[in-house]
Coordinates of C-alpha atoms and ligand atoms in Angstrom, one line a residue:
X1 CA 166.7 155.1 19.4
X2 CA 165.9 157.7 16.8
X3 CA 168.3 158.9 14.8
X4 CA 167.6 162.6 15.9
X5 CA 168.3 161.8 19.4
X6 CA 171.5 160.3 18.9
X7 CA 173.0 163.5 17.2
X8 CA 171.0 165.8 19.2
X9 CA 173.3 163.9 21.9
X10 CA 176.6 164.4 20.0
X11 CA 175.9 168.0 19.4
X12 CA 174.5 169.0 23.0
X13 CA 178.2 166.7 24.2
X14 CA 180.0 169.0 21.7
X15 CA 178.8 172.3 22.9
X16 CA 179.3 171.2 26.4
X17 CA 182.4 169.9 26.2
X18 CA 183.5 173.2 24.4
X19 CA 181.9 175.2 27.1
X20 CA 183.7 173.0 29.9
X21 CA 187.1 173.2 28.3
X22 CA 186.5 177.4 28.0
X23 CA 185.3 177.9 31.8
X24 CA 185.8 174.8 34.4
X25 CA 184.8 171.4 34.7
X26 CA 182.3 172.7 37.8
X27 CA 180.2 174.6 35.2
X28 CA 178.6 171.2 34.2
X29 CA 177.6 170.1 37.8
X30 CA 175.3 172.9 37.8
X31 CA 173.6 172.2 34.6
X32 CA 169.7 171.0 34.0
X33 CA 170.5 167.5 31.6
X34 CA 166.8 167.3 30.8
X35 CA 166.4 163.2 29.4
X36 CA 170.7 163.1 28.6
X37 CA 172.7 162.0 31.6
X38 CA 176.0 163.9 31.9
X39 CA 179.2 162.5 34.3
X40 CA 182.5 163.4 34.5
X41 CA 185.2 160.9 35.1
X42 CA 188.8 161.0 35.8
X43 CA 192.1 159.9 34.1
X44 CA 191.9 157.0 36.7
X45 CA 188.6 155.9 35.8
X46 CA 187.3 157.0 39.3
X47 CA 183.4 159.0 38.8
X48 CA 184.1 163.0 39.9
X49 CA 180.0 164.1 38.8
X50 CA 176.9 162.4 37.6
X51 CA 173.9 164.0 37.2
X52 CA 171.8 161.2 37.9
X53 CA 173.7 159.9 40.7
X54 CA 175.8 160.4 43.4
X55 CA 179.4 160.1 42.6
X56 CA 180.7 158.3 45.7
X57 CA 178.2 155.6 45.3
X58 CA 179.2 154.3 41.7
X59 CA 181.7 152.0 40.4
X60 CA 184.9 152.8 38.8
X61 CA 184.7 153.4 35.3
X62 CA 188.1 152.8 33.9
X63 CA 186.9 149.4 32.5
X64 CA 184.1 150.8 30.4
X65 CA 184.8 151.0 26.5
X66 CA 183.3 154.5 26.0
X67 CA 186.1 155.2 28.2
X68 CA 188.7 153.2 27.3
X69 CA 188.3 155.0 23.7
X70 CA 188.0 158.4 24.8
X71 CA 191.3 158.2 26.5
X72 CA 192.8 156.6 23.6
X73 CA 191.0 158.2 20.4
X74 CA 189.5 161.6 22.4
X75 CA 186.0 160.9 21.8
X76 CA 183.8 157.5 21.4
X77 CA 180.4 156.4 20.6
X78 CA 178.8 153.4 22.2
X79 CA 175.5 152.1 22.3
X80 CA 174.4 148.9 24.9
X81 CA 171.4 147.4 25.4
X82 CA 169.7 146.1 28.9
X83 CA 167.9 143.1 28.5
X84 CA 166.4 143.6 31.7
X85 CA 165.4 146.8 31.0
X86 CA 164.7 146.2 27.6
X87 CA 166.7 149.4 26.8
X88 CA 169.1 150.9 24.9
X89 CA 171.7 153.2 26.1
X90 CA 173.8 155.3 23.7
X91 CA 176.8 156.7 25.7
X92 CA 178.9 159.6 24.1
X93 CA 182.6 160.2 25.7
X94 CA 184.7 162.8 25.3
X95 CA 188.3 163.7 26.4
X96 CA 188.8 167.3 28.0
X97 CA 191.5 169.4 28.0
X98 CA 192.3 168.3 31.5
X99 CA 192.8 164.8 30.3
X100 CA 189.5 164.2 32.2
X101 CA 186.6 162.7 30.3
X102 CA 183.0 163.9 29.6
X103 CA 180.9 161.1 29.0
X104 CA 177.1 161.7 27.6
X105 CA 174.2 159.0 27.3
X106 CA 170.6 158.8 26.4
X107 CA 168.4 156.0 27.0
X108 CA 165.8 155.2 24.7
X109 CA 162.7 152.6 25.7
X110 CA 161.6 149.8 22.4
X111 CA 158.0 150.0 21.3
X112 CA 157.0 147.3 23.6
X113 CA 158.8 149.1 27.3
X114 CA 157.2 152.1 26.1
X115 CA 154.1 150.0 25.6
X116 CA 154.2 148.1 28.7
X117 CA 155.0 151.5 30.4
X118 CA 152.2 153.2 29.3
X119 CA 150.0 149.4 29.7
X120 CA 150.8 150.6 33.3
X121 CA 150.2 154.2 33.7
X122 CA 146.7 152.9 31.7
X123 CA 145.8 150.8 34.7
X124 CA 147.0 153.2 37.3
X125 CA 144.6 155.8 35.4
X126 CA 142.3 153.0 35.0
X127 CA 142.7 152.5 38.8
X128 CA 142.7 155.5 40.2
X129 CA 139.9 156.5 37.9
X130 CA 137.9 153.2 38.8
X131 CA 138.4 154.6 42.8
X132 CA 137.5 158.2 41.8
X133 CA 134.6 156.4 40.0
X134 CA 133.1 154.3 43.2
X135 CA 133.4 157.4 45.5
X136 CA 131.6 159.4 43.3
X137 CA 128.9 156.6 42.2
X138 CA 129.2 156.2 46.0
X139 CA 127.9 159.3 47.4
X140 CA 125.8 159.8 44.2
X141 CA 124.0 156.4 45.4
X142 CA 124.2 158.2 48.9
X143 CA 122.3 161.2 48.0
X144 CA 119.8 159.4 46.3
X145 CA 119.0 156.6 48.7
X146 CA 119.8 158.9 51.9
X147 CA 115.6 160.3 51.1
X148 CA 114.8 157.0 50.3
X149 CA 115.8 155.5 53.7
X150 CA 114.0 158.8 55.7
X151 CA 110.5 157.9 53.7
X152 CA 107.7 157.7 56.5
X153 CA 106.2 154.5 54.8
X154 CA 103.2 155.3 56.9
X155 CA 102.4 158.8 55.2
X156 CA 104.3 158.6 52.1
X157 CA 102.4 161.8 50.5
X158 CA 104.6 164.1 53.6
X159 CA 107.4 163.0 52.8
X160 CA 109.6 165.8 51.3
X161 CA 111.3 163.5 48.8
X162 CA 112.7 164.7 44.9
X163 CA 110.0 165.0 42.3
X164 CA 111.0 162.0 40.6
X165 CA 109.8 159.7 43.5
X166 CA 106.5 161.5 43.7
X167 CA 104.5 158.6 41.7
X168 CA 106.6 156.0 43.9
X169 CA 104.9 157.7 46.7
X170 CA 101.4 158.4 45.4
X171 CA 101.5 154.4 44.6
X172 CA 103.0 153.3 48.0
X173 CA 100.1 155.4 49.8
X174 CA 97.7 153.9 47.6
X175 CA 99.0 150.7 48.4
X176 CA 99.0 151.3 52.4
X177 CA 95.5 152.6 52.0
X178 CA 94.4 149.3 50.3
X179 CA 96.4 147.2 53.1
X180 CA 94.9 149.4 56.1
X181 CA 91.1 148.6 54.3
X182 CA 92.0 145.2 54.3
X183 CA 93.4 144.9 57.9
X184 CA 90.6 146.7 59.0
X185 CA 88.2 144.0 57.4
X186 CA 89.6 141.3 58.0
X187 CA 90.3 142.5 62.2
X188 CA 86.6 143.6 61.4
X189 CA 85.5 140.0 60.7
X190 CA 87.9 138.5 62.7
X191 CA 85.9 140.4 65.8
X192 CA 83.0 139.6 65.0
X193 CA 83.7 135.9 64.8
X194 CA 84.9 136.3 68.2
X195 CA 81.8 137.9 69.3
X196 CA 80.0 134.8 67.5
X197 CA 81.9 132.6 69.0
X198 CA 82.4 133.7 72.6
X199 CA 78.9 133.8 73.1
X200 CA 78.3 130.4 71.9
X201 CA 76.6 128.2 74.0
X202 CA 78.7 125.3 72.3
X203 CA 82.0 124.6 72.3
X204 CA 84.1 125.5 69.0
X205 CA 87.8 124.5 68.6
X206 CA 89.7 125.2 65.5
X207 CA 92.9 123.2 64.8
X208 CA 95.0 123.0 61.7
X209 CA 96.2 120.1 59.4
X210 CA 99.6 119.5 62.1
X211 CA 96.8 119.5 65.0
X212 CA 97.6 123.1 66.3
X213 CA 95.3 124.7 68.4
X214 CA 94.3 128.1 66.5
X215 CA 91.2 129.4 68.0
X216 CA 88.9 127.9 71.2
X217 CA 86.0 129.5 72.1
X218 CA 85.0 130.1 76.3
X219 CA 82.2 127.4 76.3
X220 CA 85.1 124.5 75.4
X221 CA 87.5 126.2 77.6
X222 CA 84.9 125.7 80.2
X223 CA 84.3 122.1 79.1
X224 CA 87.8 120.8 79.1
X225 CA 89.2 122.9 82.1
X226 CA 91.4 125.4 80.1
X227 CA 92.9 128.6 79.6
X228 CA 93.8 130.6 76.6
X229 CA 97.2 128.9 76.9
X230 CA 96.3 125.9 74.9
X231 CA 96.7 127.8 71.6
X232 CA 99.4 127.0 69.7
X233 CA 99.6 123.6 71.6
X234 CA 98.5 120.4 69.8
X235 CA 95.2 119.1 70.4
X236 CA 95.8 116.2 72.5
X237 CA 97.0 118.4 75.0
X238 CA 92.9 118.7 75.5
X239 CA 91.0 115.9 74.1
X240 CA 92.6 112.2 74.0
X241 CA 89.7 110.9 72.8
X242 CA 90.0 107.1 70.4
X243 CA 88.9 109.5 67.3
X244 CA 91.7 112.5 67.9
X245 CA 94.7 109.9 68.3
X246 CA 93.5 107.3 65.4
X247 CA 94.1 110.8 63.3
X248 CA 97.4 111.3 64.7
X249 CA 98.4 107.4 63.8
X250 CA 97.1 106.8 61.2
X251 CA 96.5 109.8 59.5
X252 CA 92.4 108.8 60.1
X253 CA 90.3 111.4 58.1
X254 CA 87.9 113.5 60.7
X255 CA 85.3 114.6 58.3
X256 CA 81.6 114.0 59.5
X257 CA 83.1 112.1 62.2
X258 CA 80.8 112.5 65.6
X259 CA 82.4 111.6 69.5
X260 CA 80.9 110.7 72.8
X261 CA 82.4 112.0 75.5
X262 CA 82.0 111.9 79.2
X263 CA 83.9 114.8 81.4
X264 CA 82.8 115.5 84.9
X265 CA 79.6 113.6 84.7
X266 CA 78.4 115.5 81.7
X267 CA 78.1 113.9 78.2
X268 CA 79.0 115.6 75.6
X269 CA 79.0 114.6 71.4
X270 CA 81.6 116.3 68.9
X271 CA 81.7 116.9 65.4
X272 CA 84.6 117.3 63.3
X273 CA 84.4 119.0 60.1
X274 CA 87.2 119.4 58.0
X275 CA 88.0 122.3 56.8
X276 CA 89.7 123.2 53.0
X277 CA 90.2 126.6 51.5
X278 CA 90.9 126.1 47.5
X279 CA 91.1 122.5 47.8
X280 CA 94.0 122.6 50.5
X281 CA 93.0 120.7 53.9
X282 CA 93.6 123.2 56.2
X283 CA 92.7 122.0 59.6
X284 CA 89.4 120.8 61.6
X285 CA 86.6 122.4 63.4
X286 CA 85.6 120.9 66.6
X287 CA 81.8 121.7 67.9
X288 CA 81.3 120.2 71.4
X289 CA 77.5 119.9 72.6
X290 CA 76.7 119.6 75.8
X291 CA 73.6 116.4 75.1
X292 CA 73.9 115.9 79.0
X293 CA 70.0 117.0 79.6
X294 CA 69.3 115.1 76.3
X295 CA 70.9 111.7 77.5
X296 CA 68.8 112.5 80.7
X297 CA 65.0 112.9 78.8
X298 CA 66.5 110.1 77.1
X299 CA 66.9 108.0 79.4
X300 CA 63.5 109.2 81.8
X301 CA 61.3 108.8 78.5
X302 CA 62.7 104.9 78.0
X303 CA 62.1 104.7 81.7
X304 CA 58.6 106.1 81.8
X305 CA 57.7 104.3 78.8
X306 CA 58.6 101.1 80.9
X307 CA 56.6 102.6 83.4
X308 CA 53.5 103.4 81.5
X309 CA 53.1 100.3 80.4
X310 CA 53.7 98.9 83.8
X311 CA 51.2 101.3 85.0
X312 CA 48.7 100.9 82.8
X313 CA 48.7 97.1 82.7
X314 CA 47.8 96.4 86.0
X315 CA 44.7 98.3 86.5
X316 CA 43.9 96.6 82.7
X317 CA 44.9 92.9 83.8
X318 CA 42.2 93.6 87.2
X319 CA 39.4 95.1 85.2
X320 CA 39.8 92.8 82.5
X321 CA 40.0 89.9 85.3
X322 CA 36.9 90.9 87.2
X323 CA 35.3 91.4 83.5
X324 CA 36.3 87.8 82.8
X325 CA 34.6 86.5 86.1
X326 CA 31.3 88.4 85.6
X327 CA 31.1 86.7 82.0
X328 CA 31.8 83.5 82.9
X329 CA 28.7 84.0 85.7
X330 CA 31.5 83.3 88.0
X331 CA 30.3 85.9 90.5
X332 CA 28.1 85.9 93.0
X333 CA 24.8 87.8 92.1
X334 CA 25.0 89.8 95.2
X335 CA 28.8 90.7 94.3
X336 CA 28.3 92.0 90.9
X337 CA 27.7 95.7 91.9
X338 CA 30.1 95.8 93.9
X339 CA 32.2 93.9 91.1
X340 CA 31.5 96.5 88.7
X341 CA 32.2 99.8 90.6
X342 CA 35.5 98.1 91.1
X343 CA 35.6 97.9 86.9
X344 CA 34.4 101.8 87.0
X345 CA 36.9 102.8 89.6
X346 CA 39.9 100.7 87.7
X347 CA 38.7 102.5 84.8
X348 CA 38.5 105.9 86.4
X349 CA 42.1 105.8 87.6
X350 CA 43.1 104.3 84.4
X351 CA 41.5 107.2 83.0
X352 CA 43.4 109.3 84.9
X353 CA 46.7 108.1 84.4
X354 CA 46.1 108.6 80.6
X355 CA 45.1 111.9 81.5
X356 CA 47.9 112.8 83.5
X357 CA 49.8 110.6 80.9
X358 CA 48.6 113.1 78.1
X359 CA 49.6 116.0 79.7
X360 CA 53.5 115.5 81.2
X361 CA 54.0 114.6 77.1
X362 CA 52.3 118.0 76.7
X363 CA 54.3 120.0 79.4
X364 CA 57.9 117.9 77.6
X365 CA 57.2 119.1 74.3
X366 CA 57.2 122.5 75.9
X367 CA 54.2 123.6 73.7
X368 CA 52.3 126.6 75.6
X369 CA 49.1 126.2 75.1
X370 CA 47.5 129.6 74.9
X371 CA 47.5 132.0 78.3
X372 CA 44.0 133.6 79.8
X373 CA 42.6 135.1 82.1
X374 CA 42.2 133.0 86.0
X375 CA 41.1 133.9 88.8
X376 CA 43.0 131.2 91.1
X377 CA 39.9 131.5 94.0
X378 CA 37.5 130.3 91.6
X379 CA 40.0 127.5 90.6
X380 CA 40.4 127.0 94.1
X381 CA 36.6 126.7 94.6
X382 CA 36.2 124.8 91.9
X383 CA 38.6 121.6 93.5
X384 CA 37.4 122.6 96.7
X385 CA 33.7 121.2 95.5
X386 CA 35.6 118.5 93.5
X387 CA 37.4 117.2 96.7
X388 CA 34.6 117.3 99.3
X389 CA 33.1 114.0 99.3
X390 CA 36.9 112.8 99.7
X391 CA 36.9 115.1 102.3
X392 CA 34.2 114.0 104.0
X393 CA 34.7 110.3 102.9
X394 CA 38.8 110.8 105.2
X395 CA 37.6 113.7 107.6
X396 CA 40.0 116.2 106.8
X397 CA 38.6 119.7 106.2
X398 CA 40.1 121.9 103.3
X399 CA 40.3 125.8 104.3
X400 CA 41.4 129.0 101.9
X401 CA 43.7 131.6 103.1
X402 CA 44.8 134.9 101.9
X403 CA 43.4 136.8 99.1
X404 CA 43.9 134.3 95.7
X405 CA 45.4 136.5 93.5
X406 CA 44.0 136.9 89.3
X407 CA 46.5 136.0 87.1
X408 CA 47.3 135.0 83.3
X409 CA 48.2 131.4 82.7
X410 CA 46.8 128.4 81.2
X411 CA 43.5 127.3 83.1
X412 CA 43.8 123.4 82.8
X413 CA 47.5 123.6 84.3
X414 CA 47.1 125.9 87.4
X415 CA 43.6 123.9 88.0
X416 CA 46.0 120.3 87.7
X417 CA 48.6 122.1 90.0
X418 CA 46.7 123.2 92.5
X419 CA 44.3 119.7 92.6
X420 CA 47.1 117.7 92.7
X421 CA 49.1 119.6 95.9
X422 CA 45.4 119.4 97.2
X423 CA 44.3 115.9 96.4
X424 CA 47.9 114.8 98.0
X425 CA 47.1 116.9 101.2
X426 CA 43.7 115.4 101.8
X427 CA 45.0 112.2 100.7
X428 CA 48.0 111.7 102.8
X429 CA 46.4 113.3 105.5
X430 CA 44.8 111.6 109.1
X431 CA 41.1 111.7 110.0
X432 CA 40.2 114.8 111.3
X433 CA 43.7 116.5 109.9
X434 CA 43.7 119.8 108.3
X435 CA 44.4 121.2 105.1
X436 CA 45.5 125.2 104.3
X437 CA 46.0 126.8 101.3
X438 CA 47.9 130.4 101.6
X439 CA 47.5 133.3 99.0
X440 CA 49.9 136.1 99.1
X441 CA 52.2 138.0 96.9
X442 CA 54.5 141.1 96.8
X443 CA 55.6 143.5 94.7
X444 CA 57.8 140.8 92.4
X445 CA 56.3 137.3 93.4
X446 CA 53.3 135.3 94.0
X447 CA 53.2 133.0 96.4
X448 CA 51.0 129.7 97.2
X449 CA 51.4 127.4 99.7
X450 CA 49.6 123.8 100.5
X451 CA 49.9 123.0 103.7
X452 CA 48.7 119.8 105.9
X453 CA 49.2 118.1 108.9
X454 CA 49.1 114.7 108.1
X455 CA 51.2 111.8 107.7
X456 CA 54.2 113.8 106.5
X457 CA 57.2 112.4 103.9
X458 CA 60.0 110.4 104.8
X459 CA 63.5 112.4 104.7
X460 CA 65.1 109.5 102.2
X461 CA 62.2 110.2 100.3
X462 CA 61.5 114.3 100.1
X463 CA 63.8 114.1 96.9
X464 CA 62.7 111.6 94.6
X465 CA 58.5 112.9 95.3
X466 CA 59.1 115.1 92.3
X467 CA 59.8 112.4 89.9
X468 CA 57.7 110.7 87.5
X469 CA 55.9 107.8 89.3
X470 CA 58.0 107.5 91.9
X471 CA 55.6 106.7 95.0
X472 CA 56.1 106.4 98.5
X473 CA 56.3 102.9 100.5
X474 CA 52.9 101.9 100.4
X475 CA 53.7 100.6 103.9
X476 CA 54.3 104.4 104.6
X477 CA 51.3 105.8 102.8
X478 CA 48.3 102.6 103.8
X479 CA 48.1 101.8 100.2
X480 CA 46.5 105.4 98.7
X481 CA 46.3 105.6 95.3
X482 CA 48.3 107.5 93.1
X483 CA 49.5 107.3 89.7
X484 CA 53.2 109.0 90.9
X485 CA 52.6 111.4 88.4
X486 CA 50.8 114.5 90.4
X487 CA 54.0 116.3 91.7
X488 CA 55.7 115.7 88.5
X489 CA 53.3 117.9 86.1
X490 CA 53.1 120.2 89.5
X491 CA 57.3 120.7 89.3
X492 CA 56.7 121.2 85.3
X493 CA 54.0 123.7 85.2
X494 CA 55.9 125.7 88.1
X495 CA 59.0 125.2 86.1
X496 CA 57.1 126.1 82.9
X497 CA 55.6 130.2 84.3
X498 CA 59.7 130.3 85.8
X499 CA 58.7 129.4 89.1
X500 CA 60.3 127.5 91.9
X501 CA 58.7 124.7 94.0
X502 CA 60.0 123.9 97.8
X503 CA 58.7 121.3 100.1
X504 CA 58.9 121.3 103.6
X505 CA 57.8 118.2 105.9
X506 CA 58.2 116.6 109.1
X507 CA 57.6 112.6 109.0
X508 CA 53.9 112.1 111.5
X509 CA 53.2 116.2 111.4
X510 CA 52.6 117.0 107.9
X511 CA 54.4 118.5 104.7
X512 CA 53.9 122.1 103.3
X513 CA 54.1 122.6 99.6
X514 CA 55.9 126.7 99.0
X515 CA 55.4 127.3 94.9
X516 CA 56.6 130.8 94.2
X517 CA 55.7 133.0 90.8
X518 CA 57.5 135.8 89.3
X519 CA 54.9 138.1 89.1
X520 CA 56.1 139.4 85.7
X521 CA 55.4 136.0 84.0
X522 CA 52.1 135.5 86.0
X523 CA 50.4 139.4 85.7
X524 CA 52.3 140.8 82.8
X525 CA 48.9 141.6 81.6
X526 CA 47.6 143.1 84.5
X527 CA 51.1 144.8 85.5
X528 CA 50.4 147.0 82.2
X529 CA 47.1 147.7 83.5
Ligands
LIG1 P1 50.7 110.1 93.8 O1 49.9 110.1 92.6 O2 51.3 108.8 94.2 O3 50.2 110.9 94.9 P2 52.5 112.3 93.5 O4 53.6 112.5 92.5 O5 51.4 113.2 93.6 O6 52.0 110.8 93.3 O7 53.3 112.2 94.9 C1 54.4 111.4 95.0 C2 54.5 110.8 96.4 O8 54.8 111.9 97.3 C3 53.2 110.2 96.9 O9 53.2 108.8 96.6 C4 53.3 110.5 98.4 O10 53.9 109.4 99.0 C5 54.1 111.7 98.6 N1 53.3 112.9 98.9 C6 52.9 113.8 98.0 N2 52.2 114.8 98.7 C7 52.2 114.4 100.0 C8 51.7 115.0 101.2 N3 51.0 116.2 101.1 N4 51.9 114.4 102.3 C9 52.6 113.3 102.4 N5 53.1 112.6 101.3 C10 52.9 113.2 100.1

């Protein structure tokens, strides 16, 4: 306690005790005590006033030594200190007139209370500042992101946002323009890949490193019997094929790998090729070819190679025979003309089966020879006068009809097709049958028809004429000759100009041959005319 307190104490005590002894011990219950504590006590100890407290509620007093000494010396001075409270009290009694005594105190506070007091108005300042603080910081933070959060990221240069975000905005549209030229590139290339690809004849799967279906194409949705649903699903959901699981077990690498595979009666051959972007394995492409109509050539050329030689051989083995016997004198002298147009007619037909030979091979590589000008009455004559002494030689007569039209083609094949469907008619025909060929067209076609009335085609057999030396039962047809190559270069040539070939026939009445032309492949010269 400072010294100045303690006799500021005695002297306030003094003057009040002088002014309560002048007026009445009520003057000091309506007093302001400011920091001093006044209280008024009786003889008896028992509390009459306290200006901190409420008289009723505190303790008798008579036991206190501020007290005790007042009553017996007429004033004391006592100081006590509160652990607790880590204060000290000083307590100033004085007897009144009345015998009743006025008892003063102060409380003073040590350096640390008063440090530890103000320790804790510092945090509640520090507290209520530090709340003050985040509300402000708060709706500081509010106003400035509150903008922020309303930006129209699509069209950052309308937003109506503070100057100092400006250059945010001028980037962020400079950024969206660069994304929206990218997107519109890449959705750009990515369309046109789809264009690419959906018009692709072959199949095109693309799977990733885990298997996953990315992208198919419609030509392999066609070929495996599927819908855009298999995207996203792993391949084997399409293909089981020995390649596509040995690269699930066992992790086989794909690259350059090639598959056969047989769906619906169609062969088909795929190639995987891997795929890496920067080194990374990304995934596979899968191109599926449809080689059915090349398994087919295949397999006709290994047949008609068999066949050629077959073919060839035994006219060969008979002139070389008869060739043999003249040599060796072996013939009879009377015999040997007869022996040798045998050798020239061998030789003619082996000629003609080169020929014929020479041009199928021609017609399969597909090679066009160069288009002219016919006129398909003077090709007509033309076999006509090639085919009479047959004619005569079987008694079958061989009669035009219908205007033949001119058209633009390649002379040697429309002079083969229309000799062979003549030659067959005349050939397969009865003494004294009949043989019609029919010109006529329309505004889009050309039509030709070889007609006869002889011995007619078996039903079992009407669909295998057309291939490549295929010949009727020679039971069926009295042993004429034929290569079995005629209607196959006819069904090429026709195929060849776009055309279509039909045959009709009744076994014993005869057989009509219906080729038609689209006139626009036929006359395209002389439909610009
Ligand atoms: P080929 O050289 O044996 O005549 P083609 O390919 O021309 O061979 O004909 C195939 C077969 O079709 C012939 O063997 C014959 O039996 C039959 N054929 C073709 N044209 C006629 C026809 N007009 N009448 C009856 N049979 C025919």
């Amino acid at each position: 306690m400072m010294k100045n307190d303690e006799s500021m104490l005695f002297e306030y005590t003094e003057a009040l005790v002088d002014d309560v002894n002048r007026y009445s011990k009520y003057y000091i219950m309506g007093l302001n005590y400011g920091s001093f504590r006044a209280t008024l006590i009786d003889p008896s100890g028992k509390v009459i006033f306290d200006s901190v407290k409420k008289a009723k509620d505190m303790p008798n007093h008579k036991d206190r030594k501020e007290f005790l000494e007042a009553i017996e010396k007429g004033s004391s001075s006592v100081q006590r200190y509160s652990e607790t409270l880590d204060t000290e009290t000083v307590y100033y009694a004085v007897k009144l007139k009345s015998g009743e005594i006025l008892r003063t105190s102060f409380t003073t506070e040590n350096v640390f209370s008063l440090t530890w007091n103000l320790l804790w108005c510092f945090i509640g300042i520090v507290f209520f500042s530090g709340i003050i603080s985040a509300f402000i910081a708060y709706q500081l933070s509010l106003s400035i992101v509150r903008p922020i959060n309303s930006i129209d990221m699509n069209r950052p240069l309308e937003n109506d946002v503070y100057e100092e975000l400006r250059p945010l905005m001028r980037r962020i549209d400079m950024h969206q323009k660069r994304i929206k030229d990218l997107i519109d590139k890449i959705s750009k290339q990515s369309r046109e890949m789809q264009a690419i690809t959906a018009s692709m004849s072959e199949g095109l799967v693309l799977f990733n490193a885990l298997g996953i279906i990315i992208s198919i194409n419609n030509s392999a949705k066609n070929i495996f019997k599927i819908d855009d649903s298999c995207v996203g699903k792993n391949i084997l959901s399409i293909d089981r094929s020995e390649l596509i699981r040995k690269y699930f077990d066992k992790g086989e690498d794909l690259n350059n790998k090639i598959e056969d595979l047989e769906l619906d009666n169609h062969f088909y051959r795929i190639f995987f090729n891997k795929i890496d972007s920067e080194d990374n394995h990304v995934g596979y492409a899968l191109l599926v070819i449809d080689v059915t109509q090349k398994r087919i050539a295949e397999r006709q050329r290994q047949e008609f190679t068999a066949n050629v030689s077959h073919e060839l051989k035994t006219p060969l083995q008979s002139i070389i025979g008869r060739a043999e016997l003249l040599e060796n004198n072996l013939v009879n002298p009377k015999d040997i003309v007869n022996f040798a147009k045998r050798i020239r007619k061998e030789g003619e037909n082996l000629l003609n089966l080169i020929n014929d030979i020479i041009l199928l091979s021609r017609l399969d590589e597909g090679k066009r020879l160069e288009d002219e000008q016919i006129d398909l009455g003077h090709v007509l004559a033309g076999i006509k006068e090639t085919l009479e002494d047959k004619c005569k030689e079987l008694n079958v007569s061989l009669s035009i009809k219908g205007e033949a039209p001119r058209i633009y083609g390649v002379f040697r094949y429309f002079n083969q097709l229309l000799f062979n469907l003549c030659d067959n008619a005349v050939k397969y025909n009865n003494p004294g049958g009949h043989v019609w060929v029919n010109f006529c067209h329309d505004d889009n076609n050309i039509y030709i028809s070889v007609k006869d009335d002889g011995i007619g085609i078996p039903e079992n057999a009407k669909f295998r004429i057309f291939e490549r030396f295929y010949c009727v039962d020679k039971s069926h047809t009295k042993s004429r000759v034929g290569t079995g190559l005629g209607l196959s270069i006819v069904k090429h040539i026709v195929l060849l100009y776009k055309g279509k070939i039909e045959v009709e026939s009744e076994l014993g009445n005869g057989t009509e041959f219906k080729i038609t032309f689209p006139k626009d492949k036929l006359c395209h010269n002389y439909l610009d005319e």
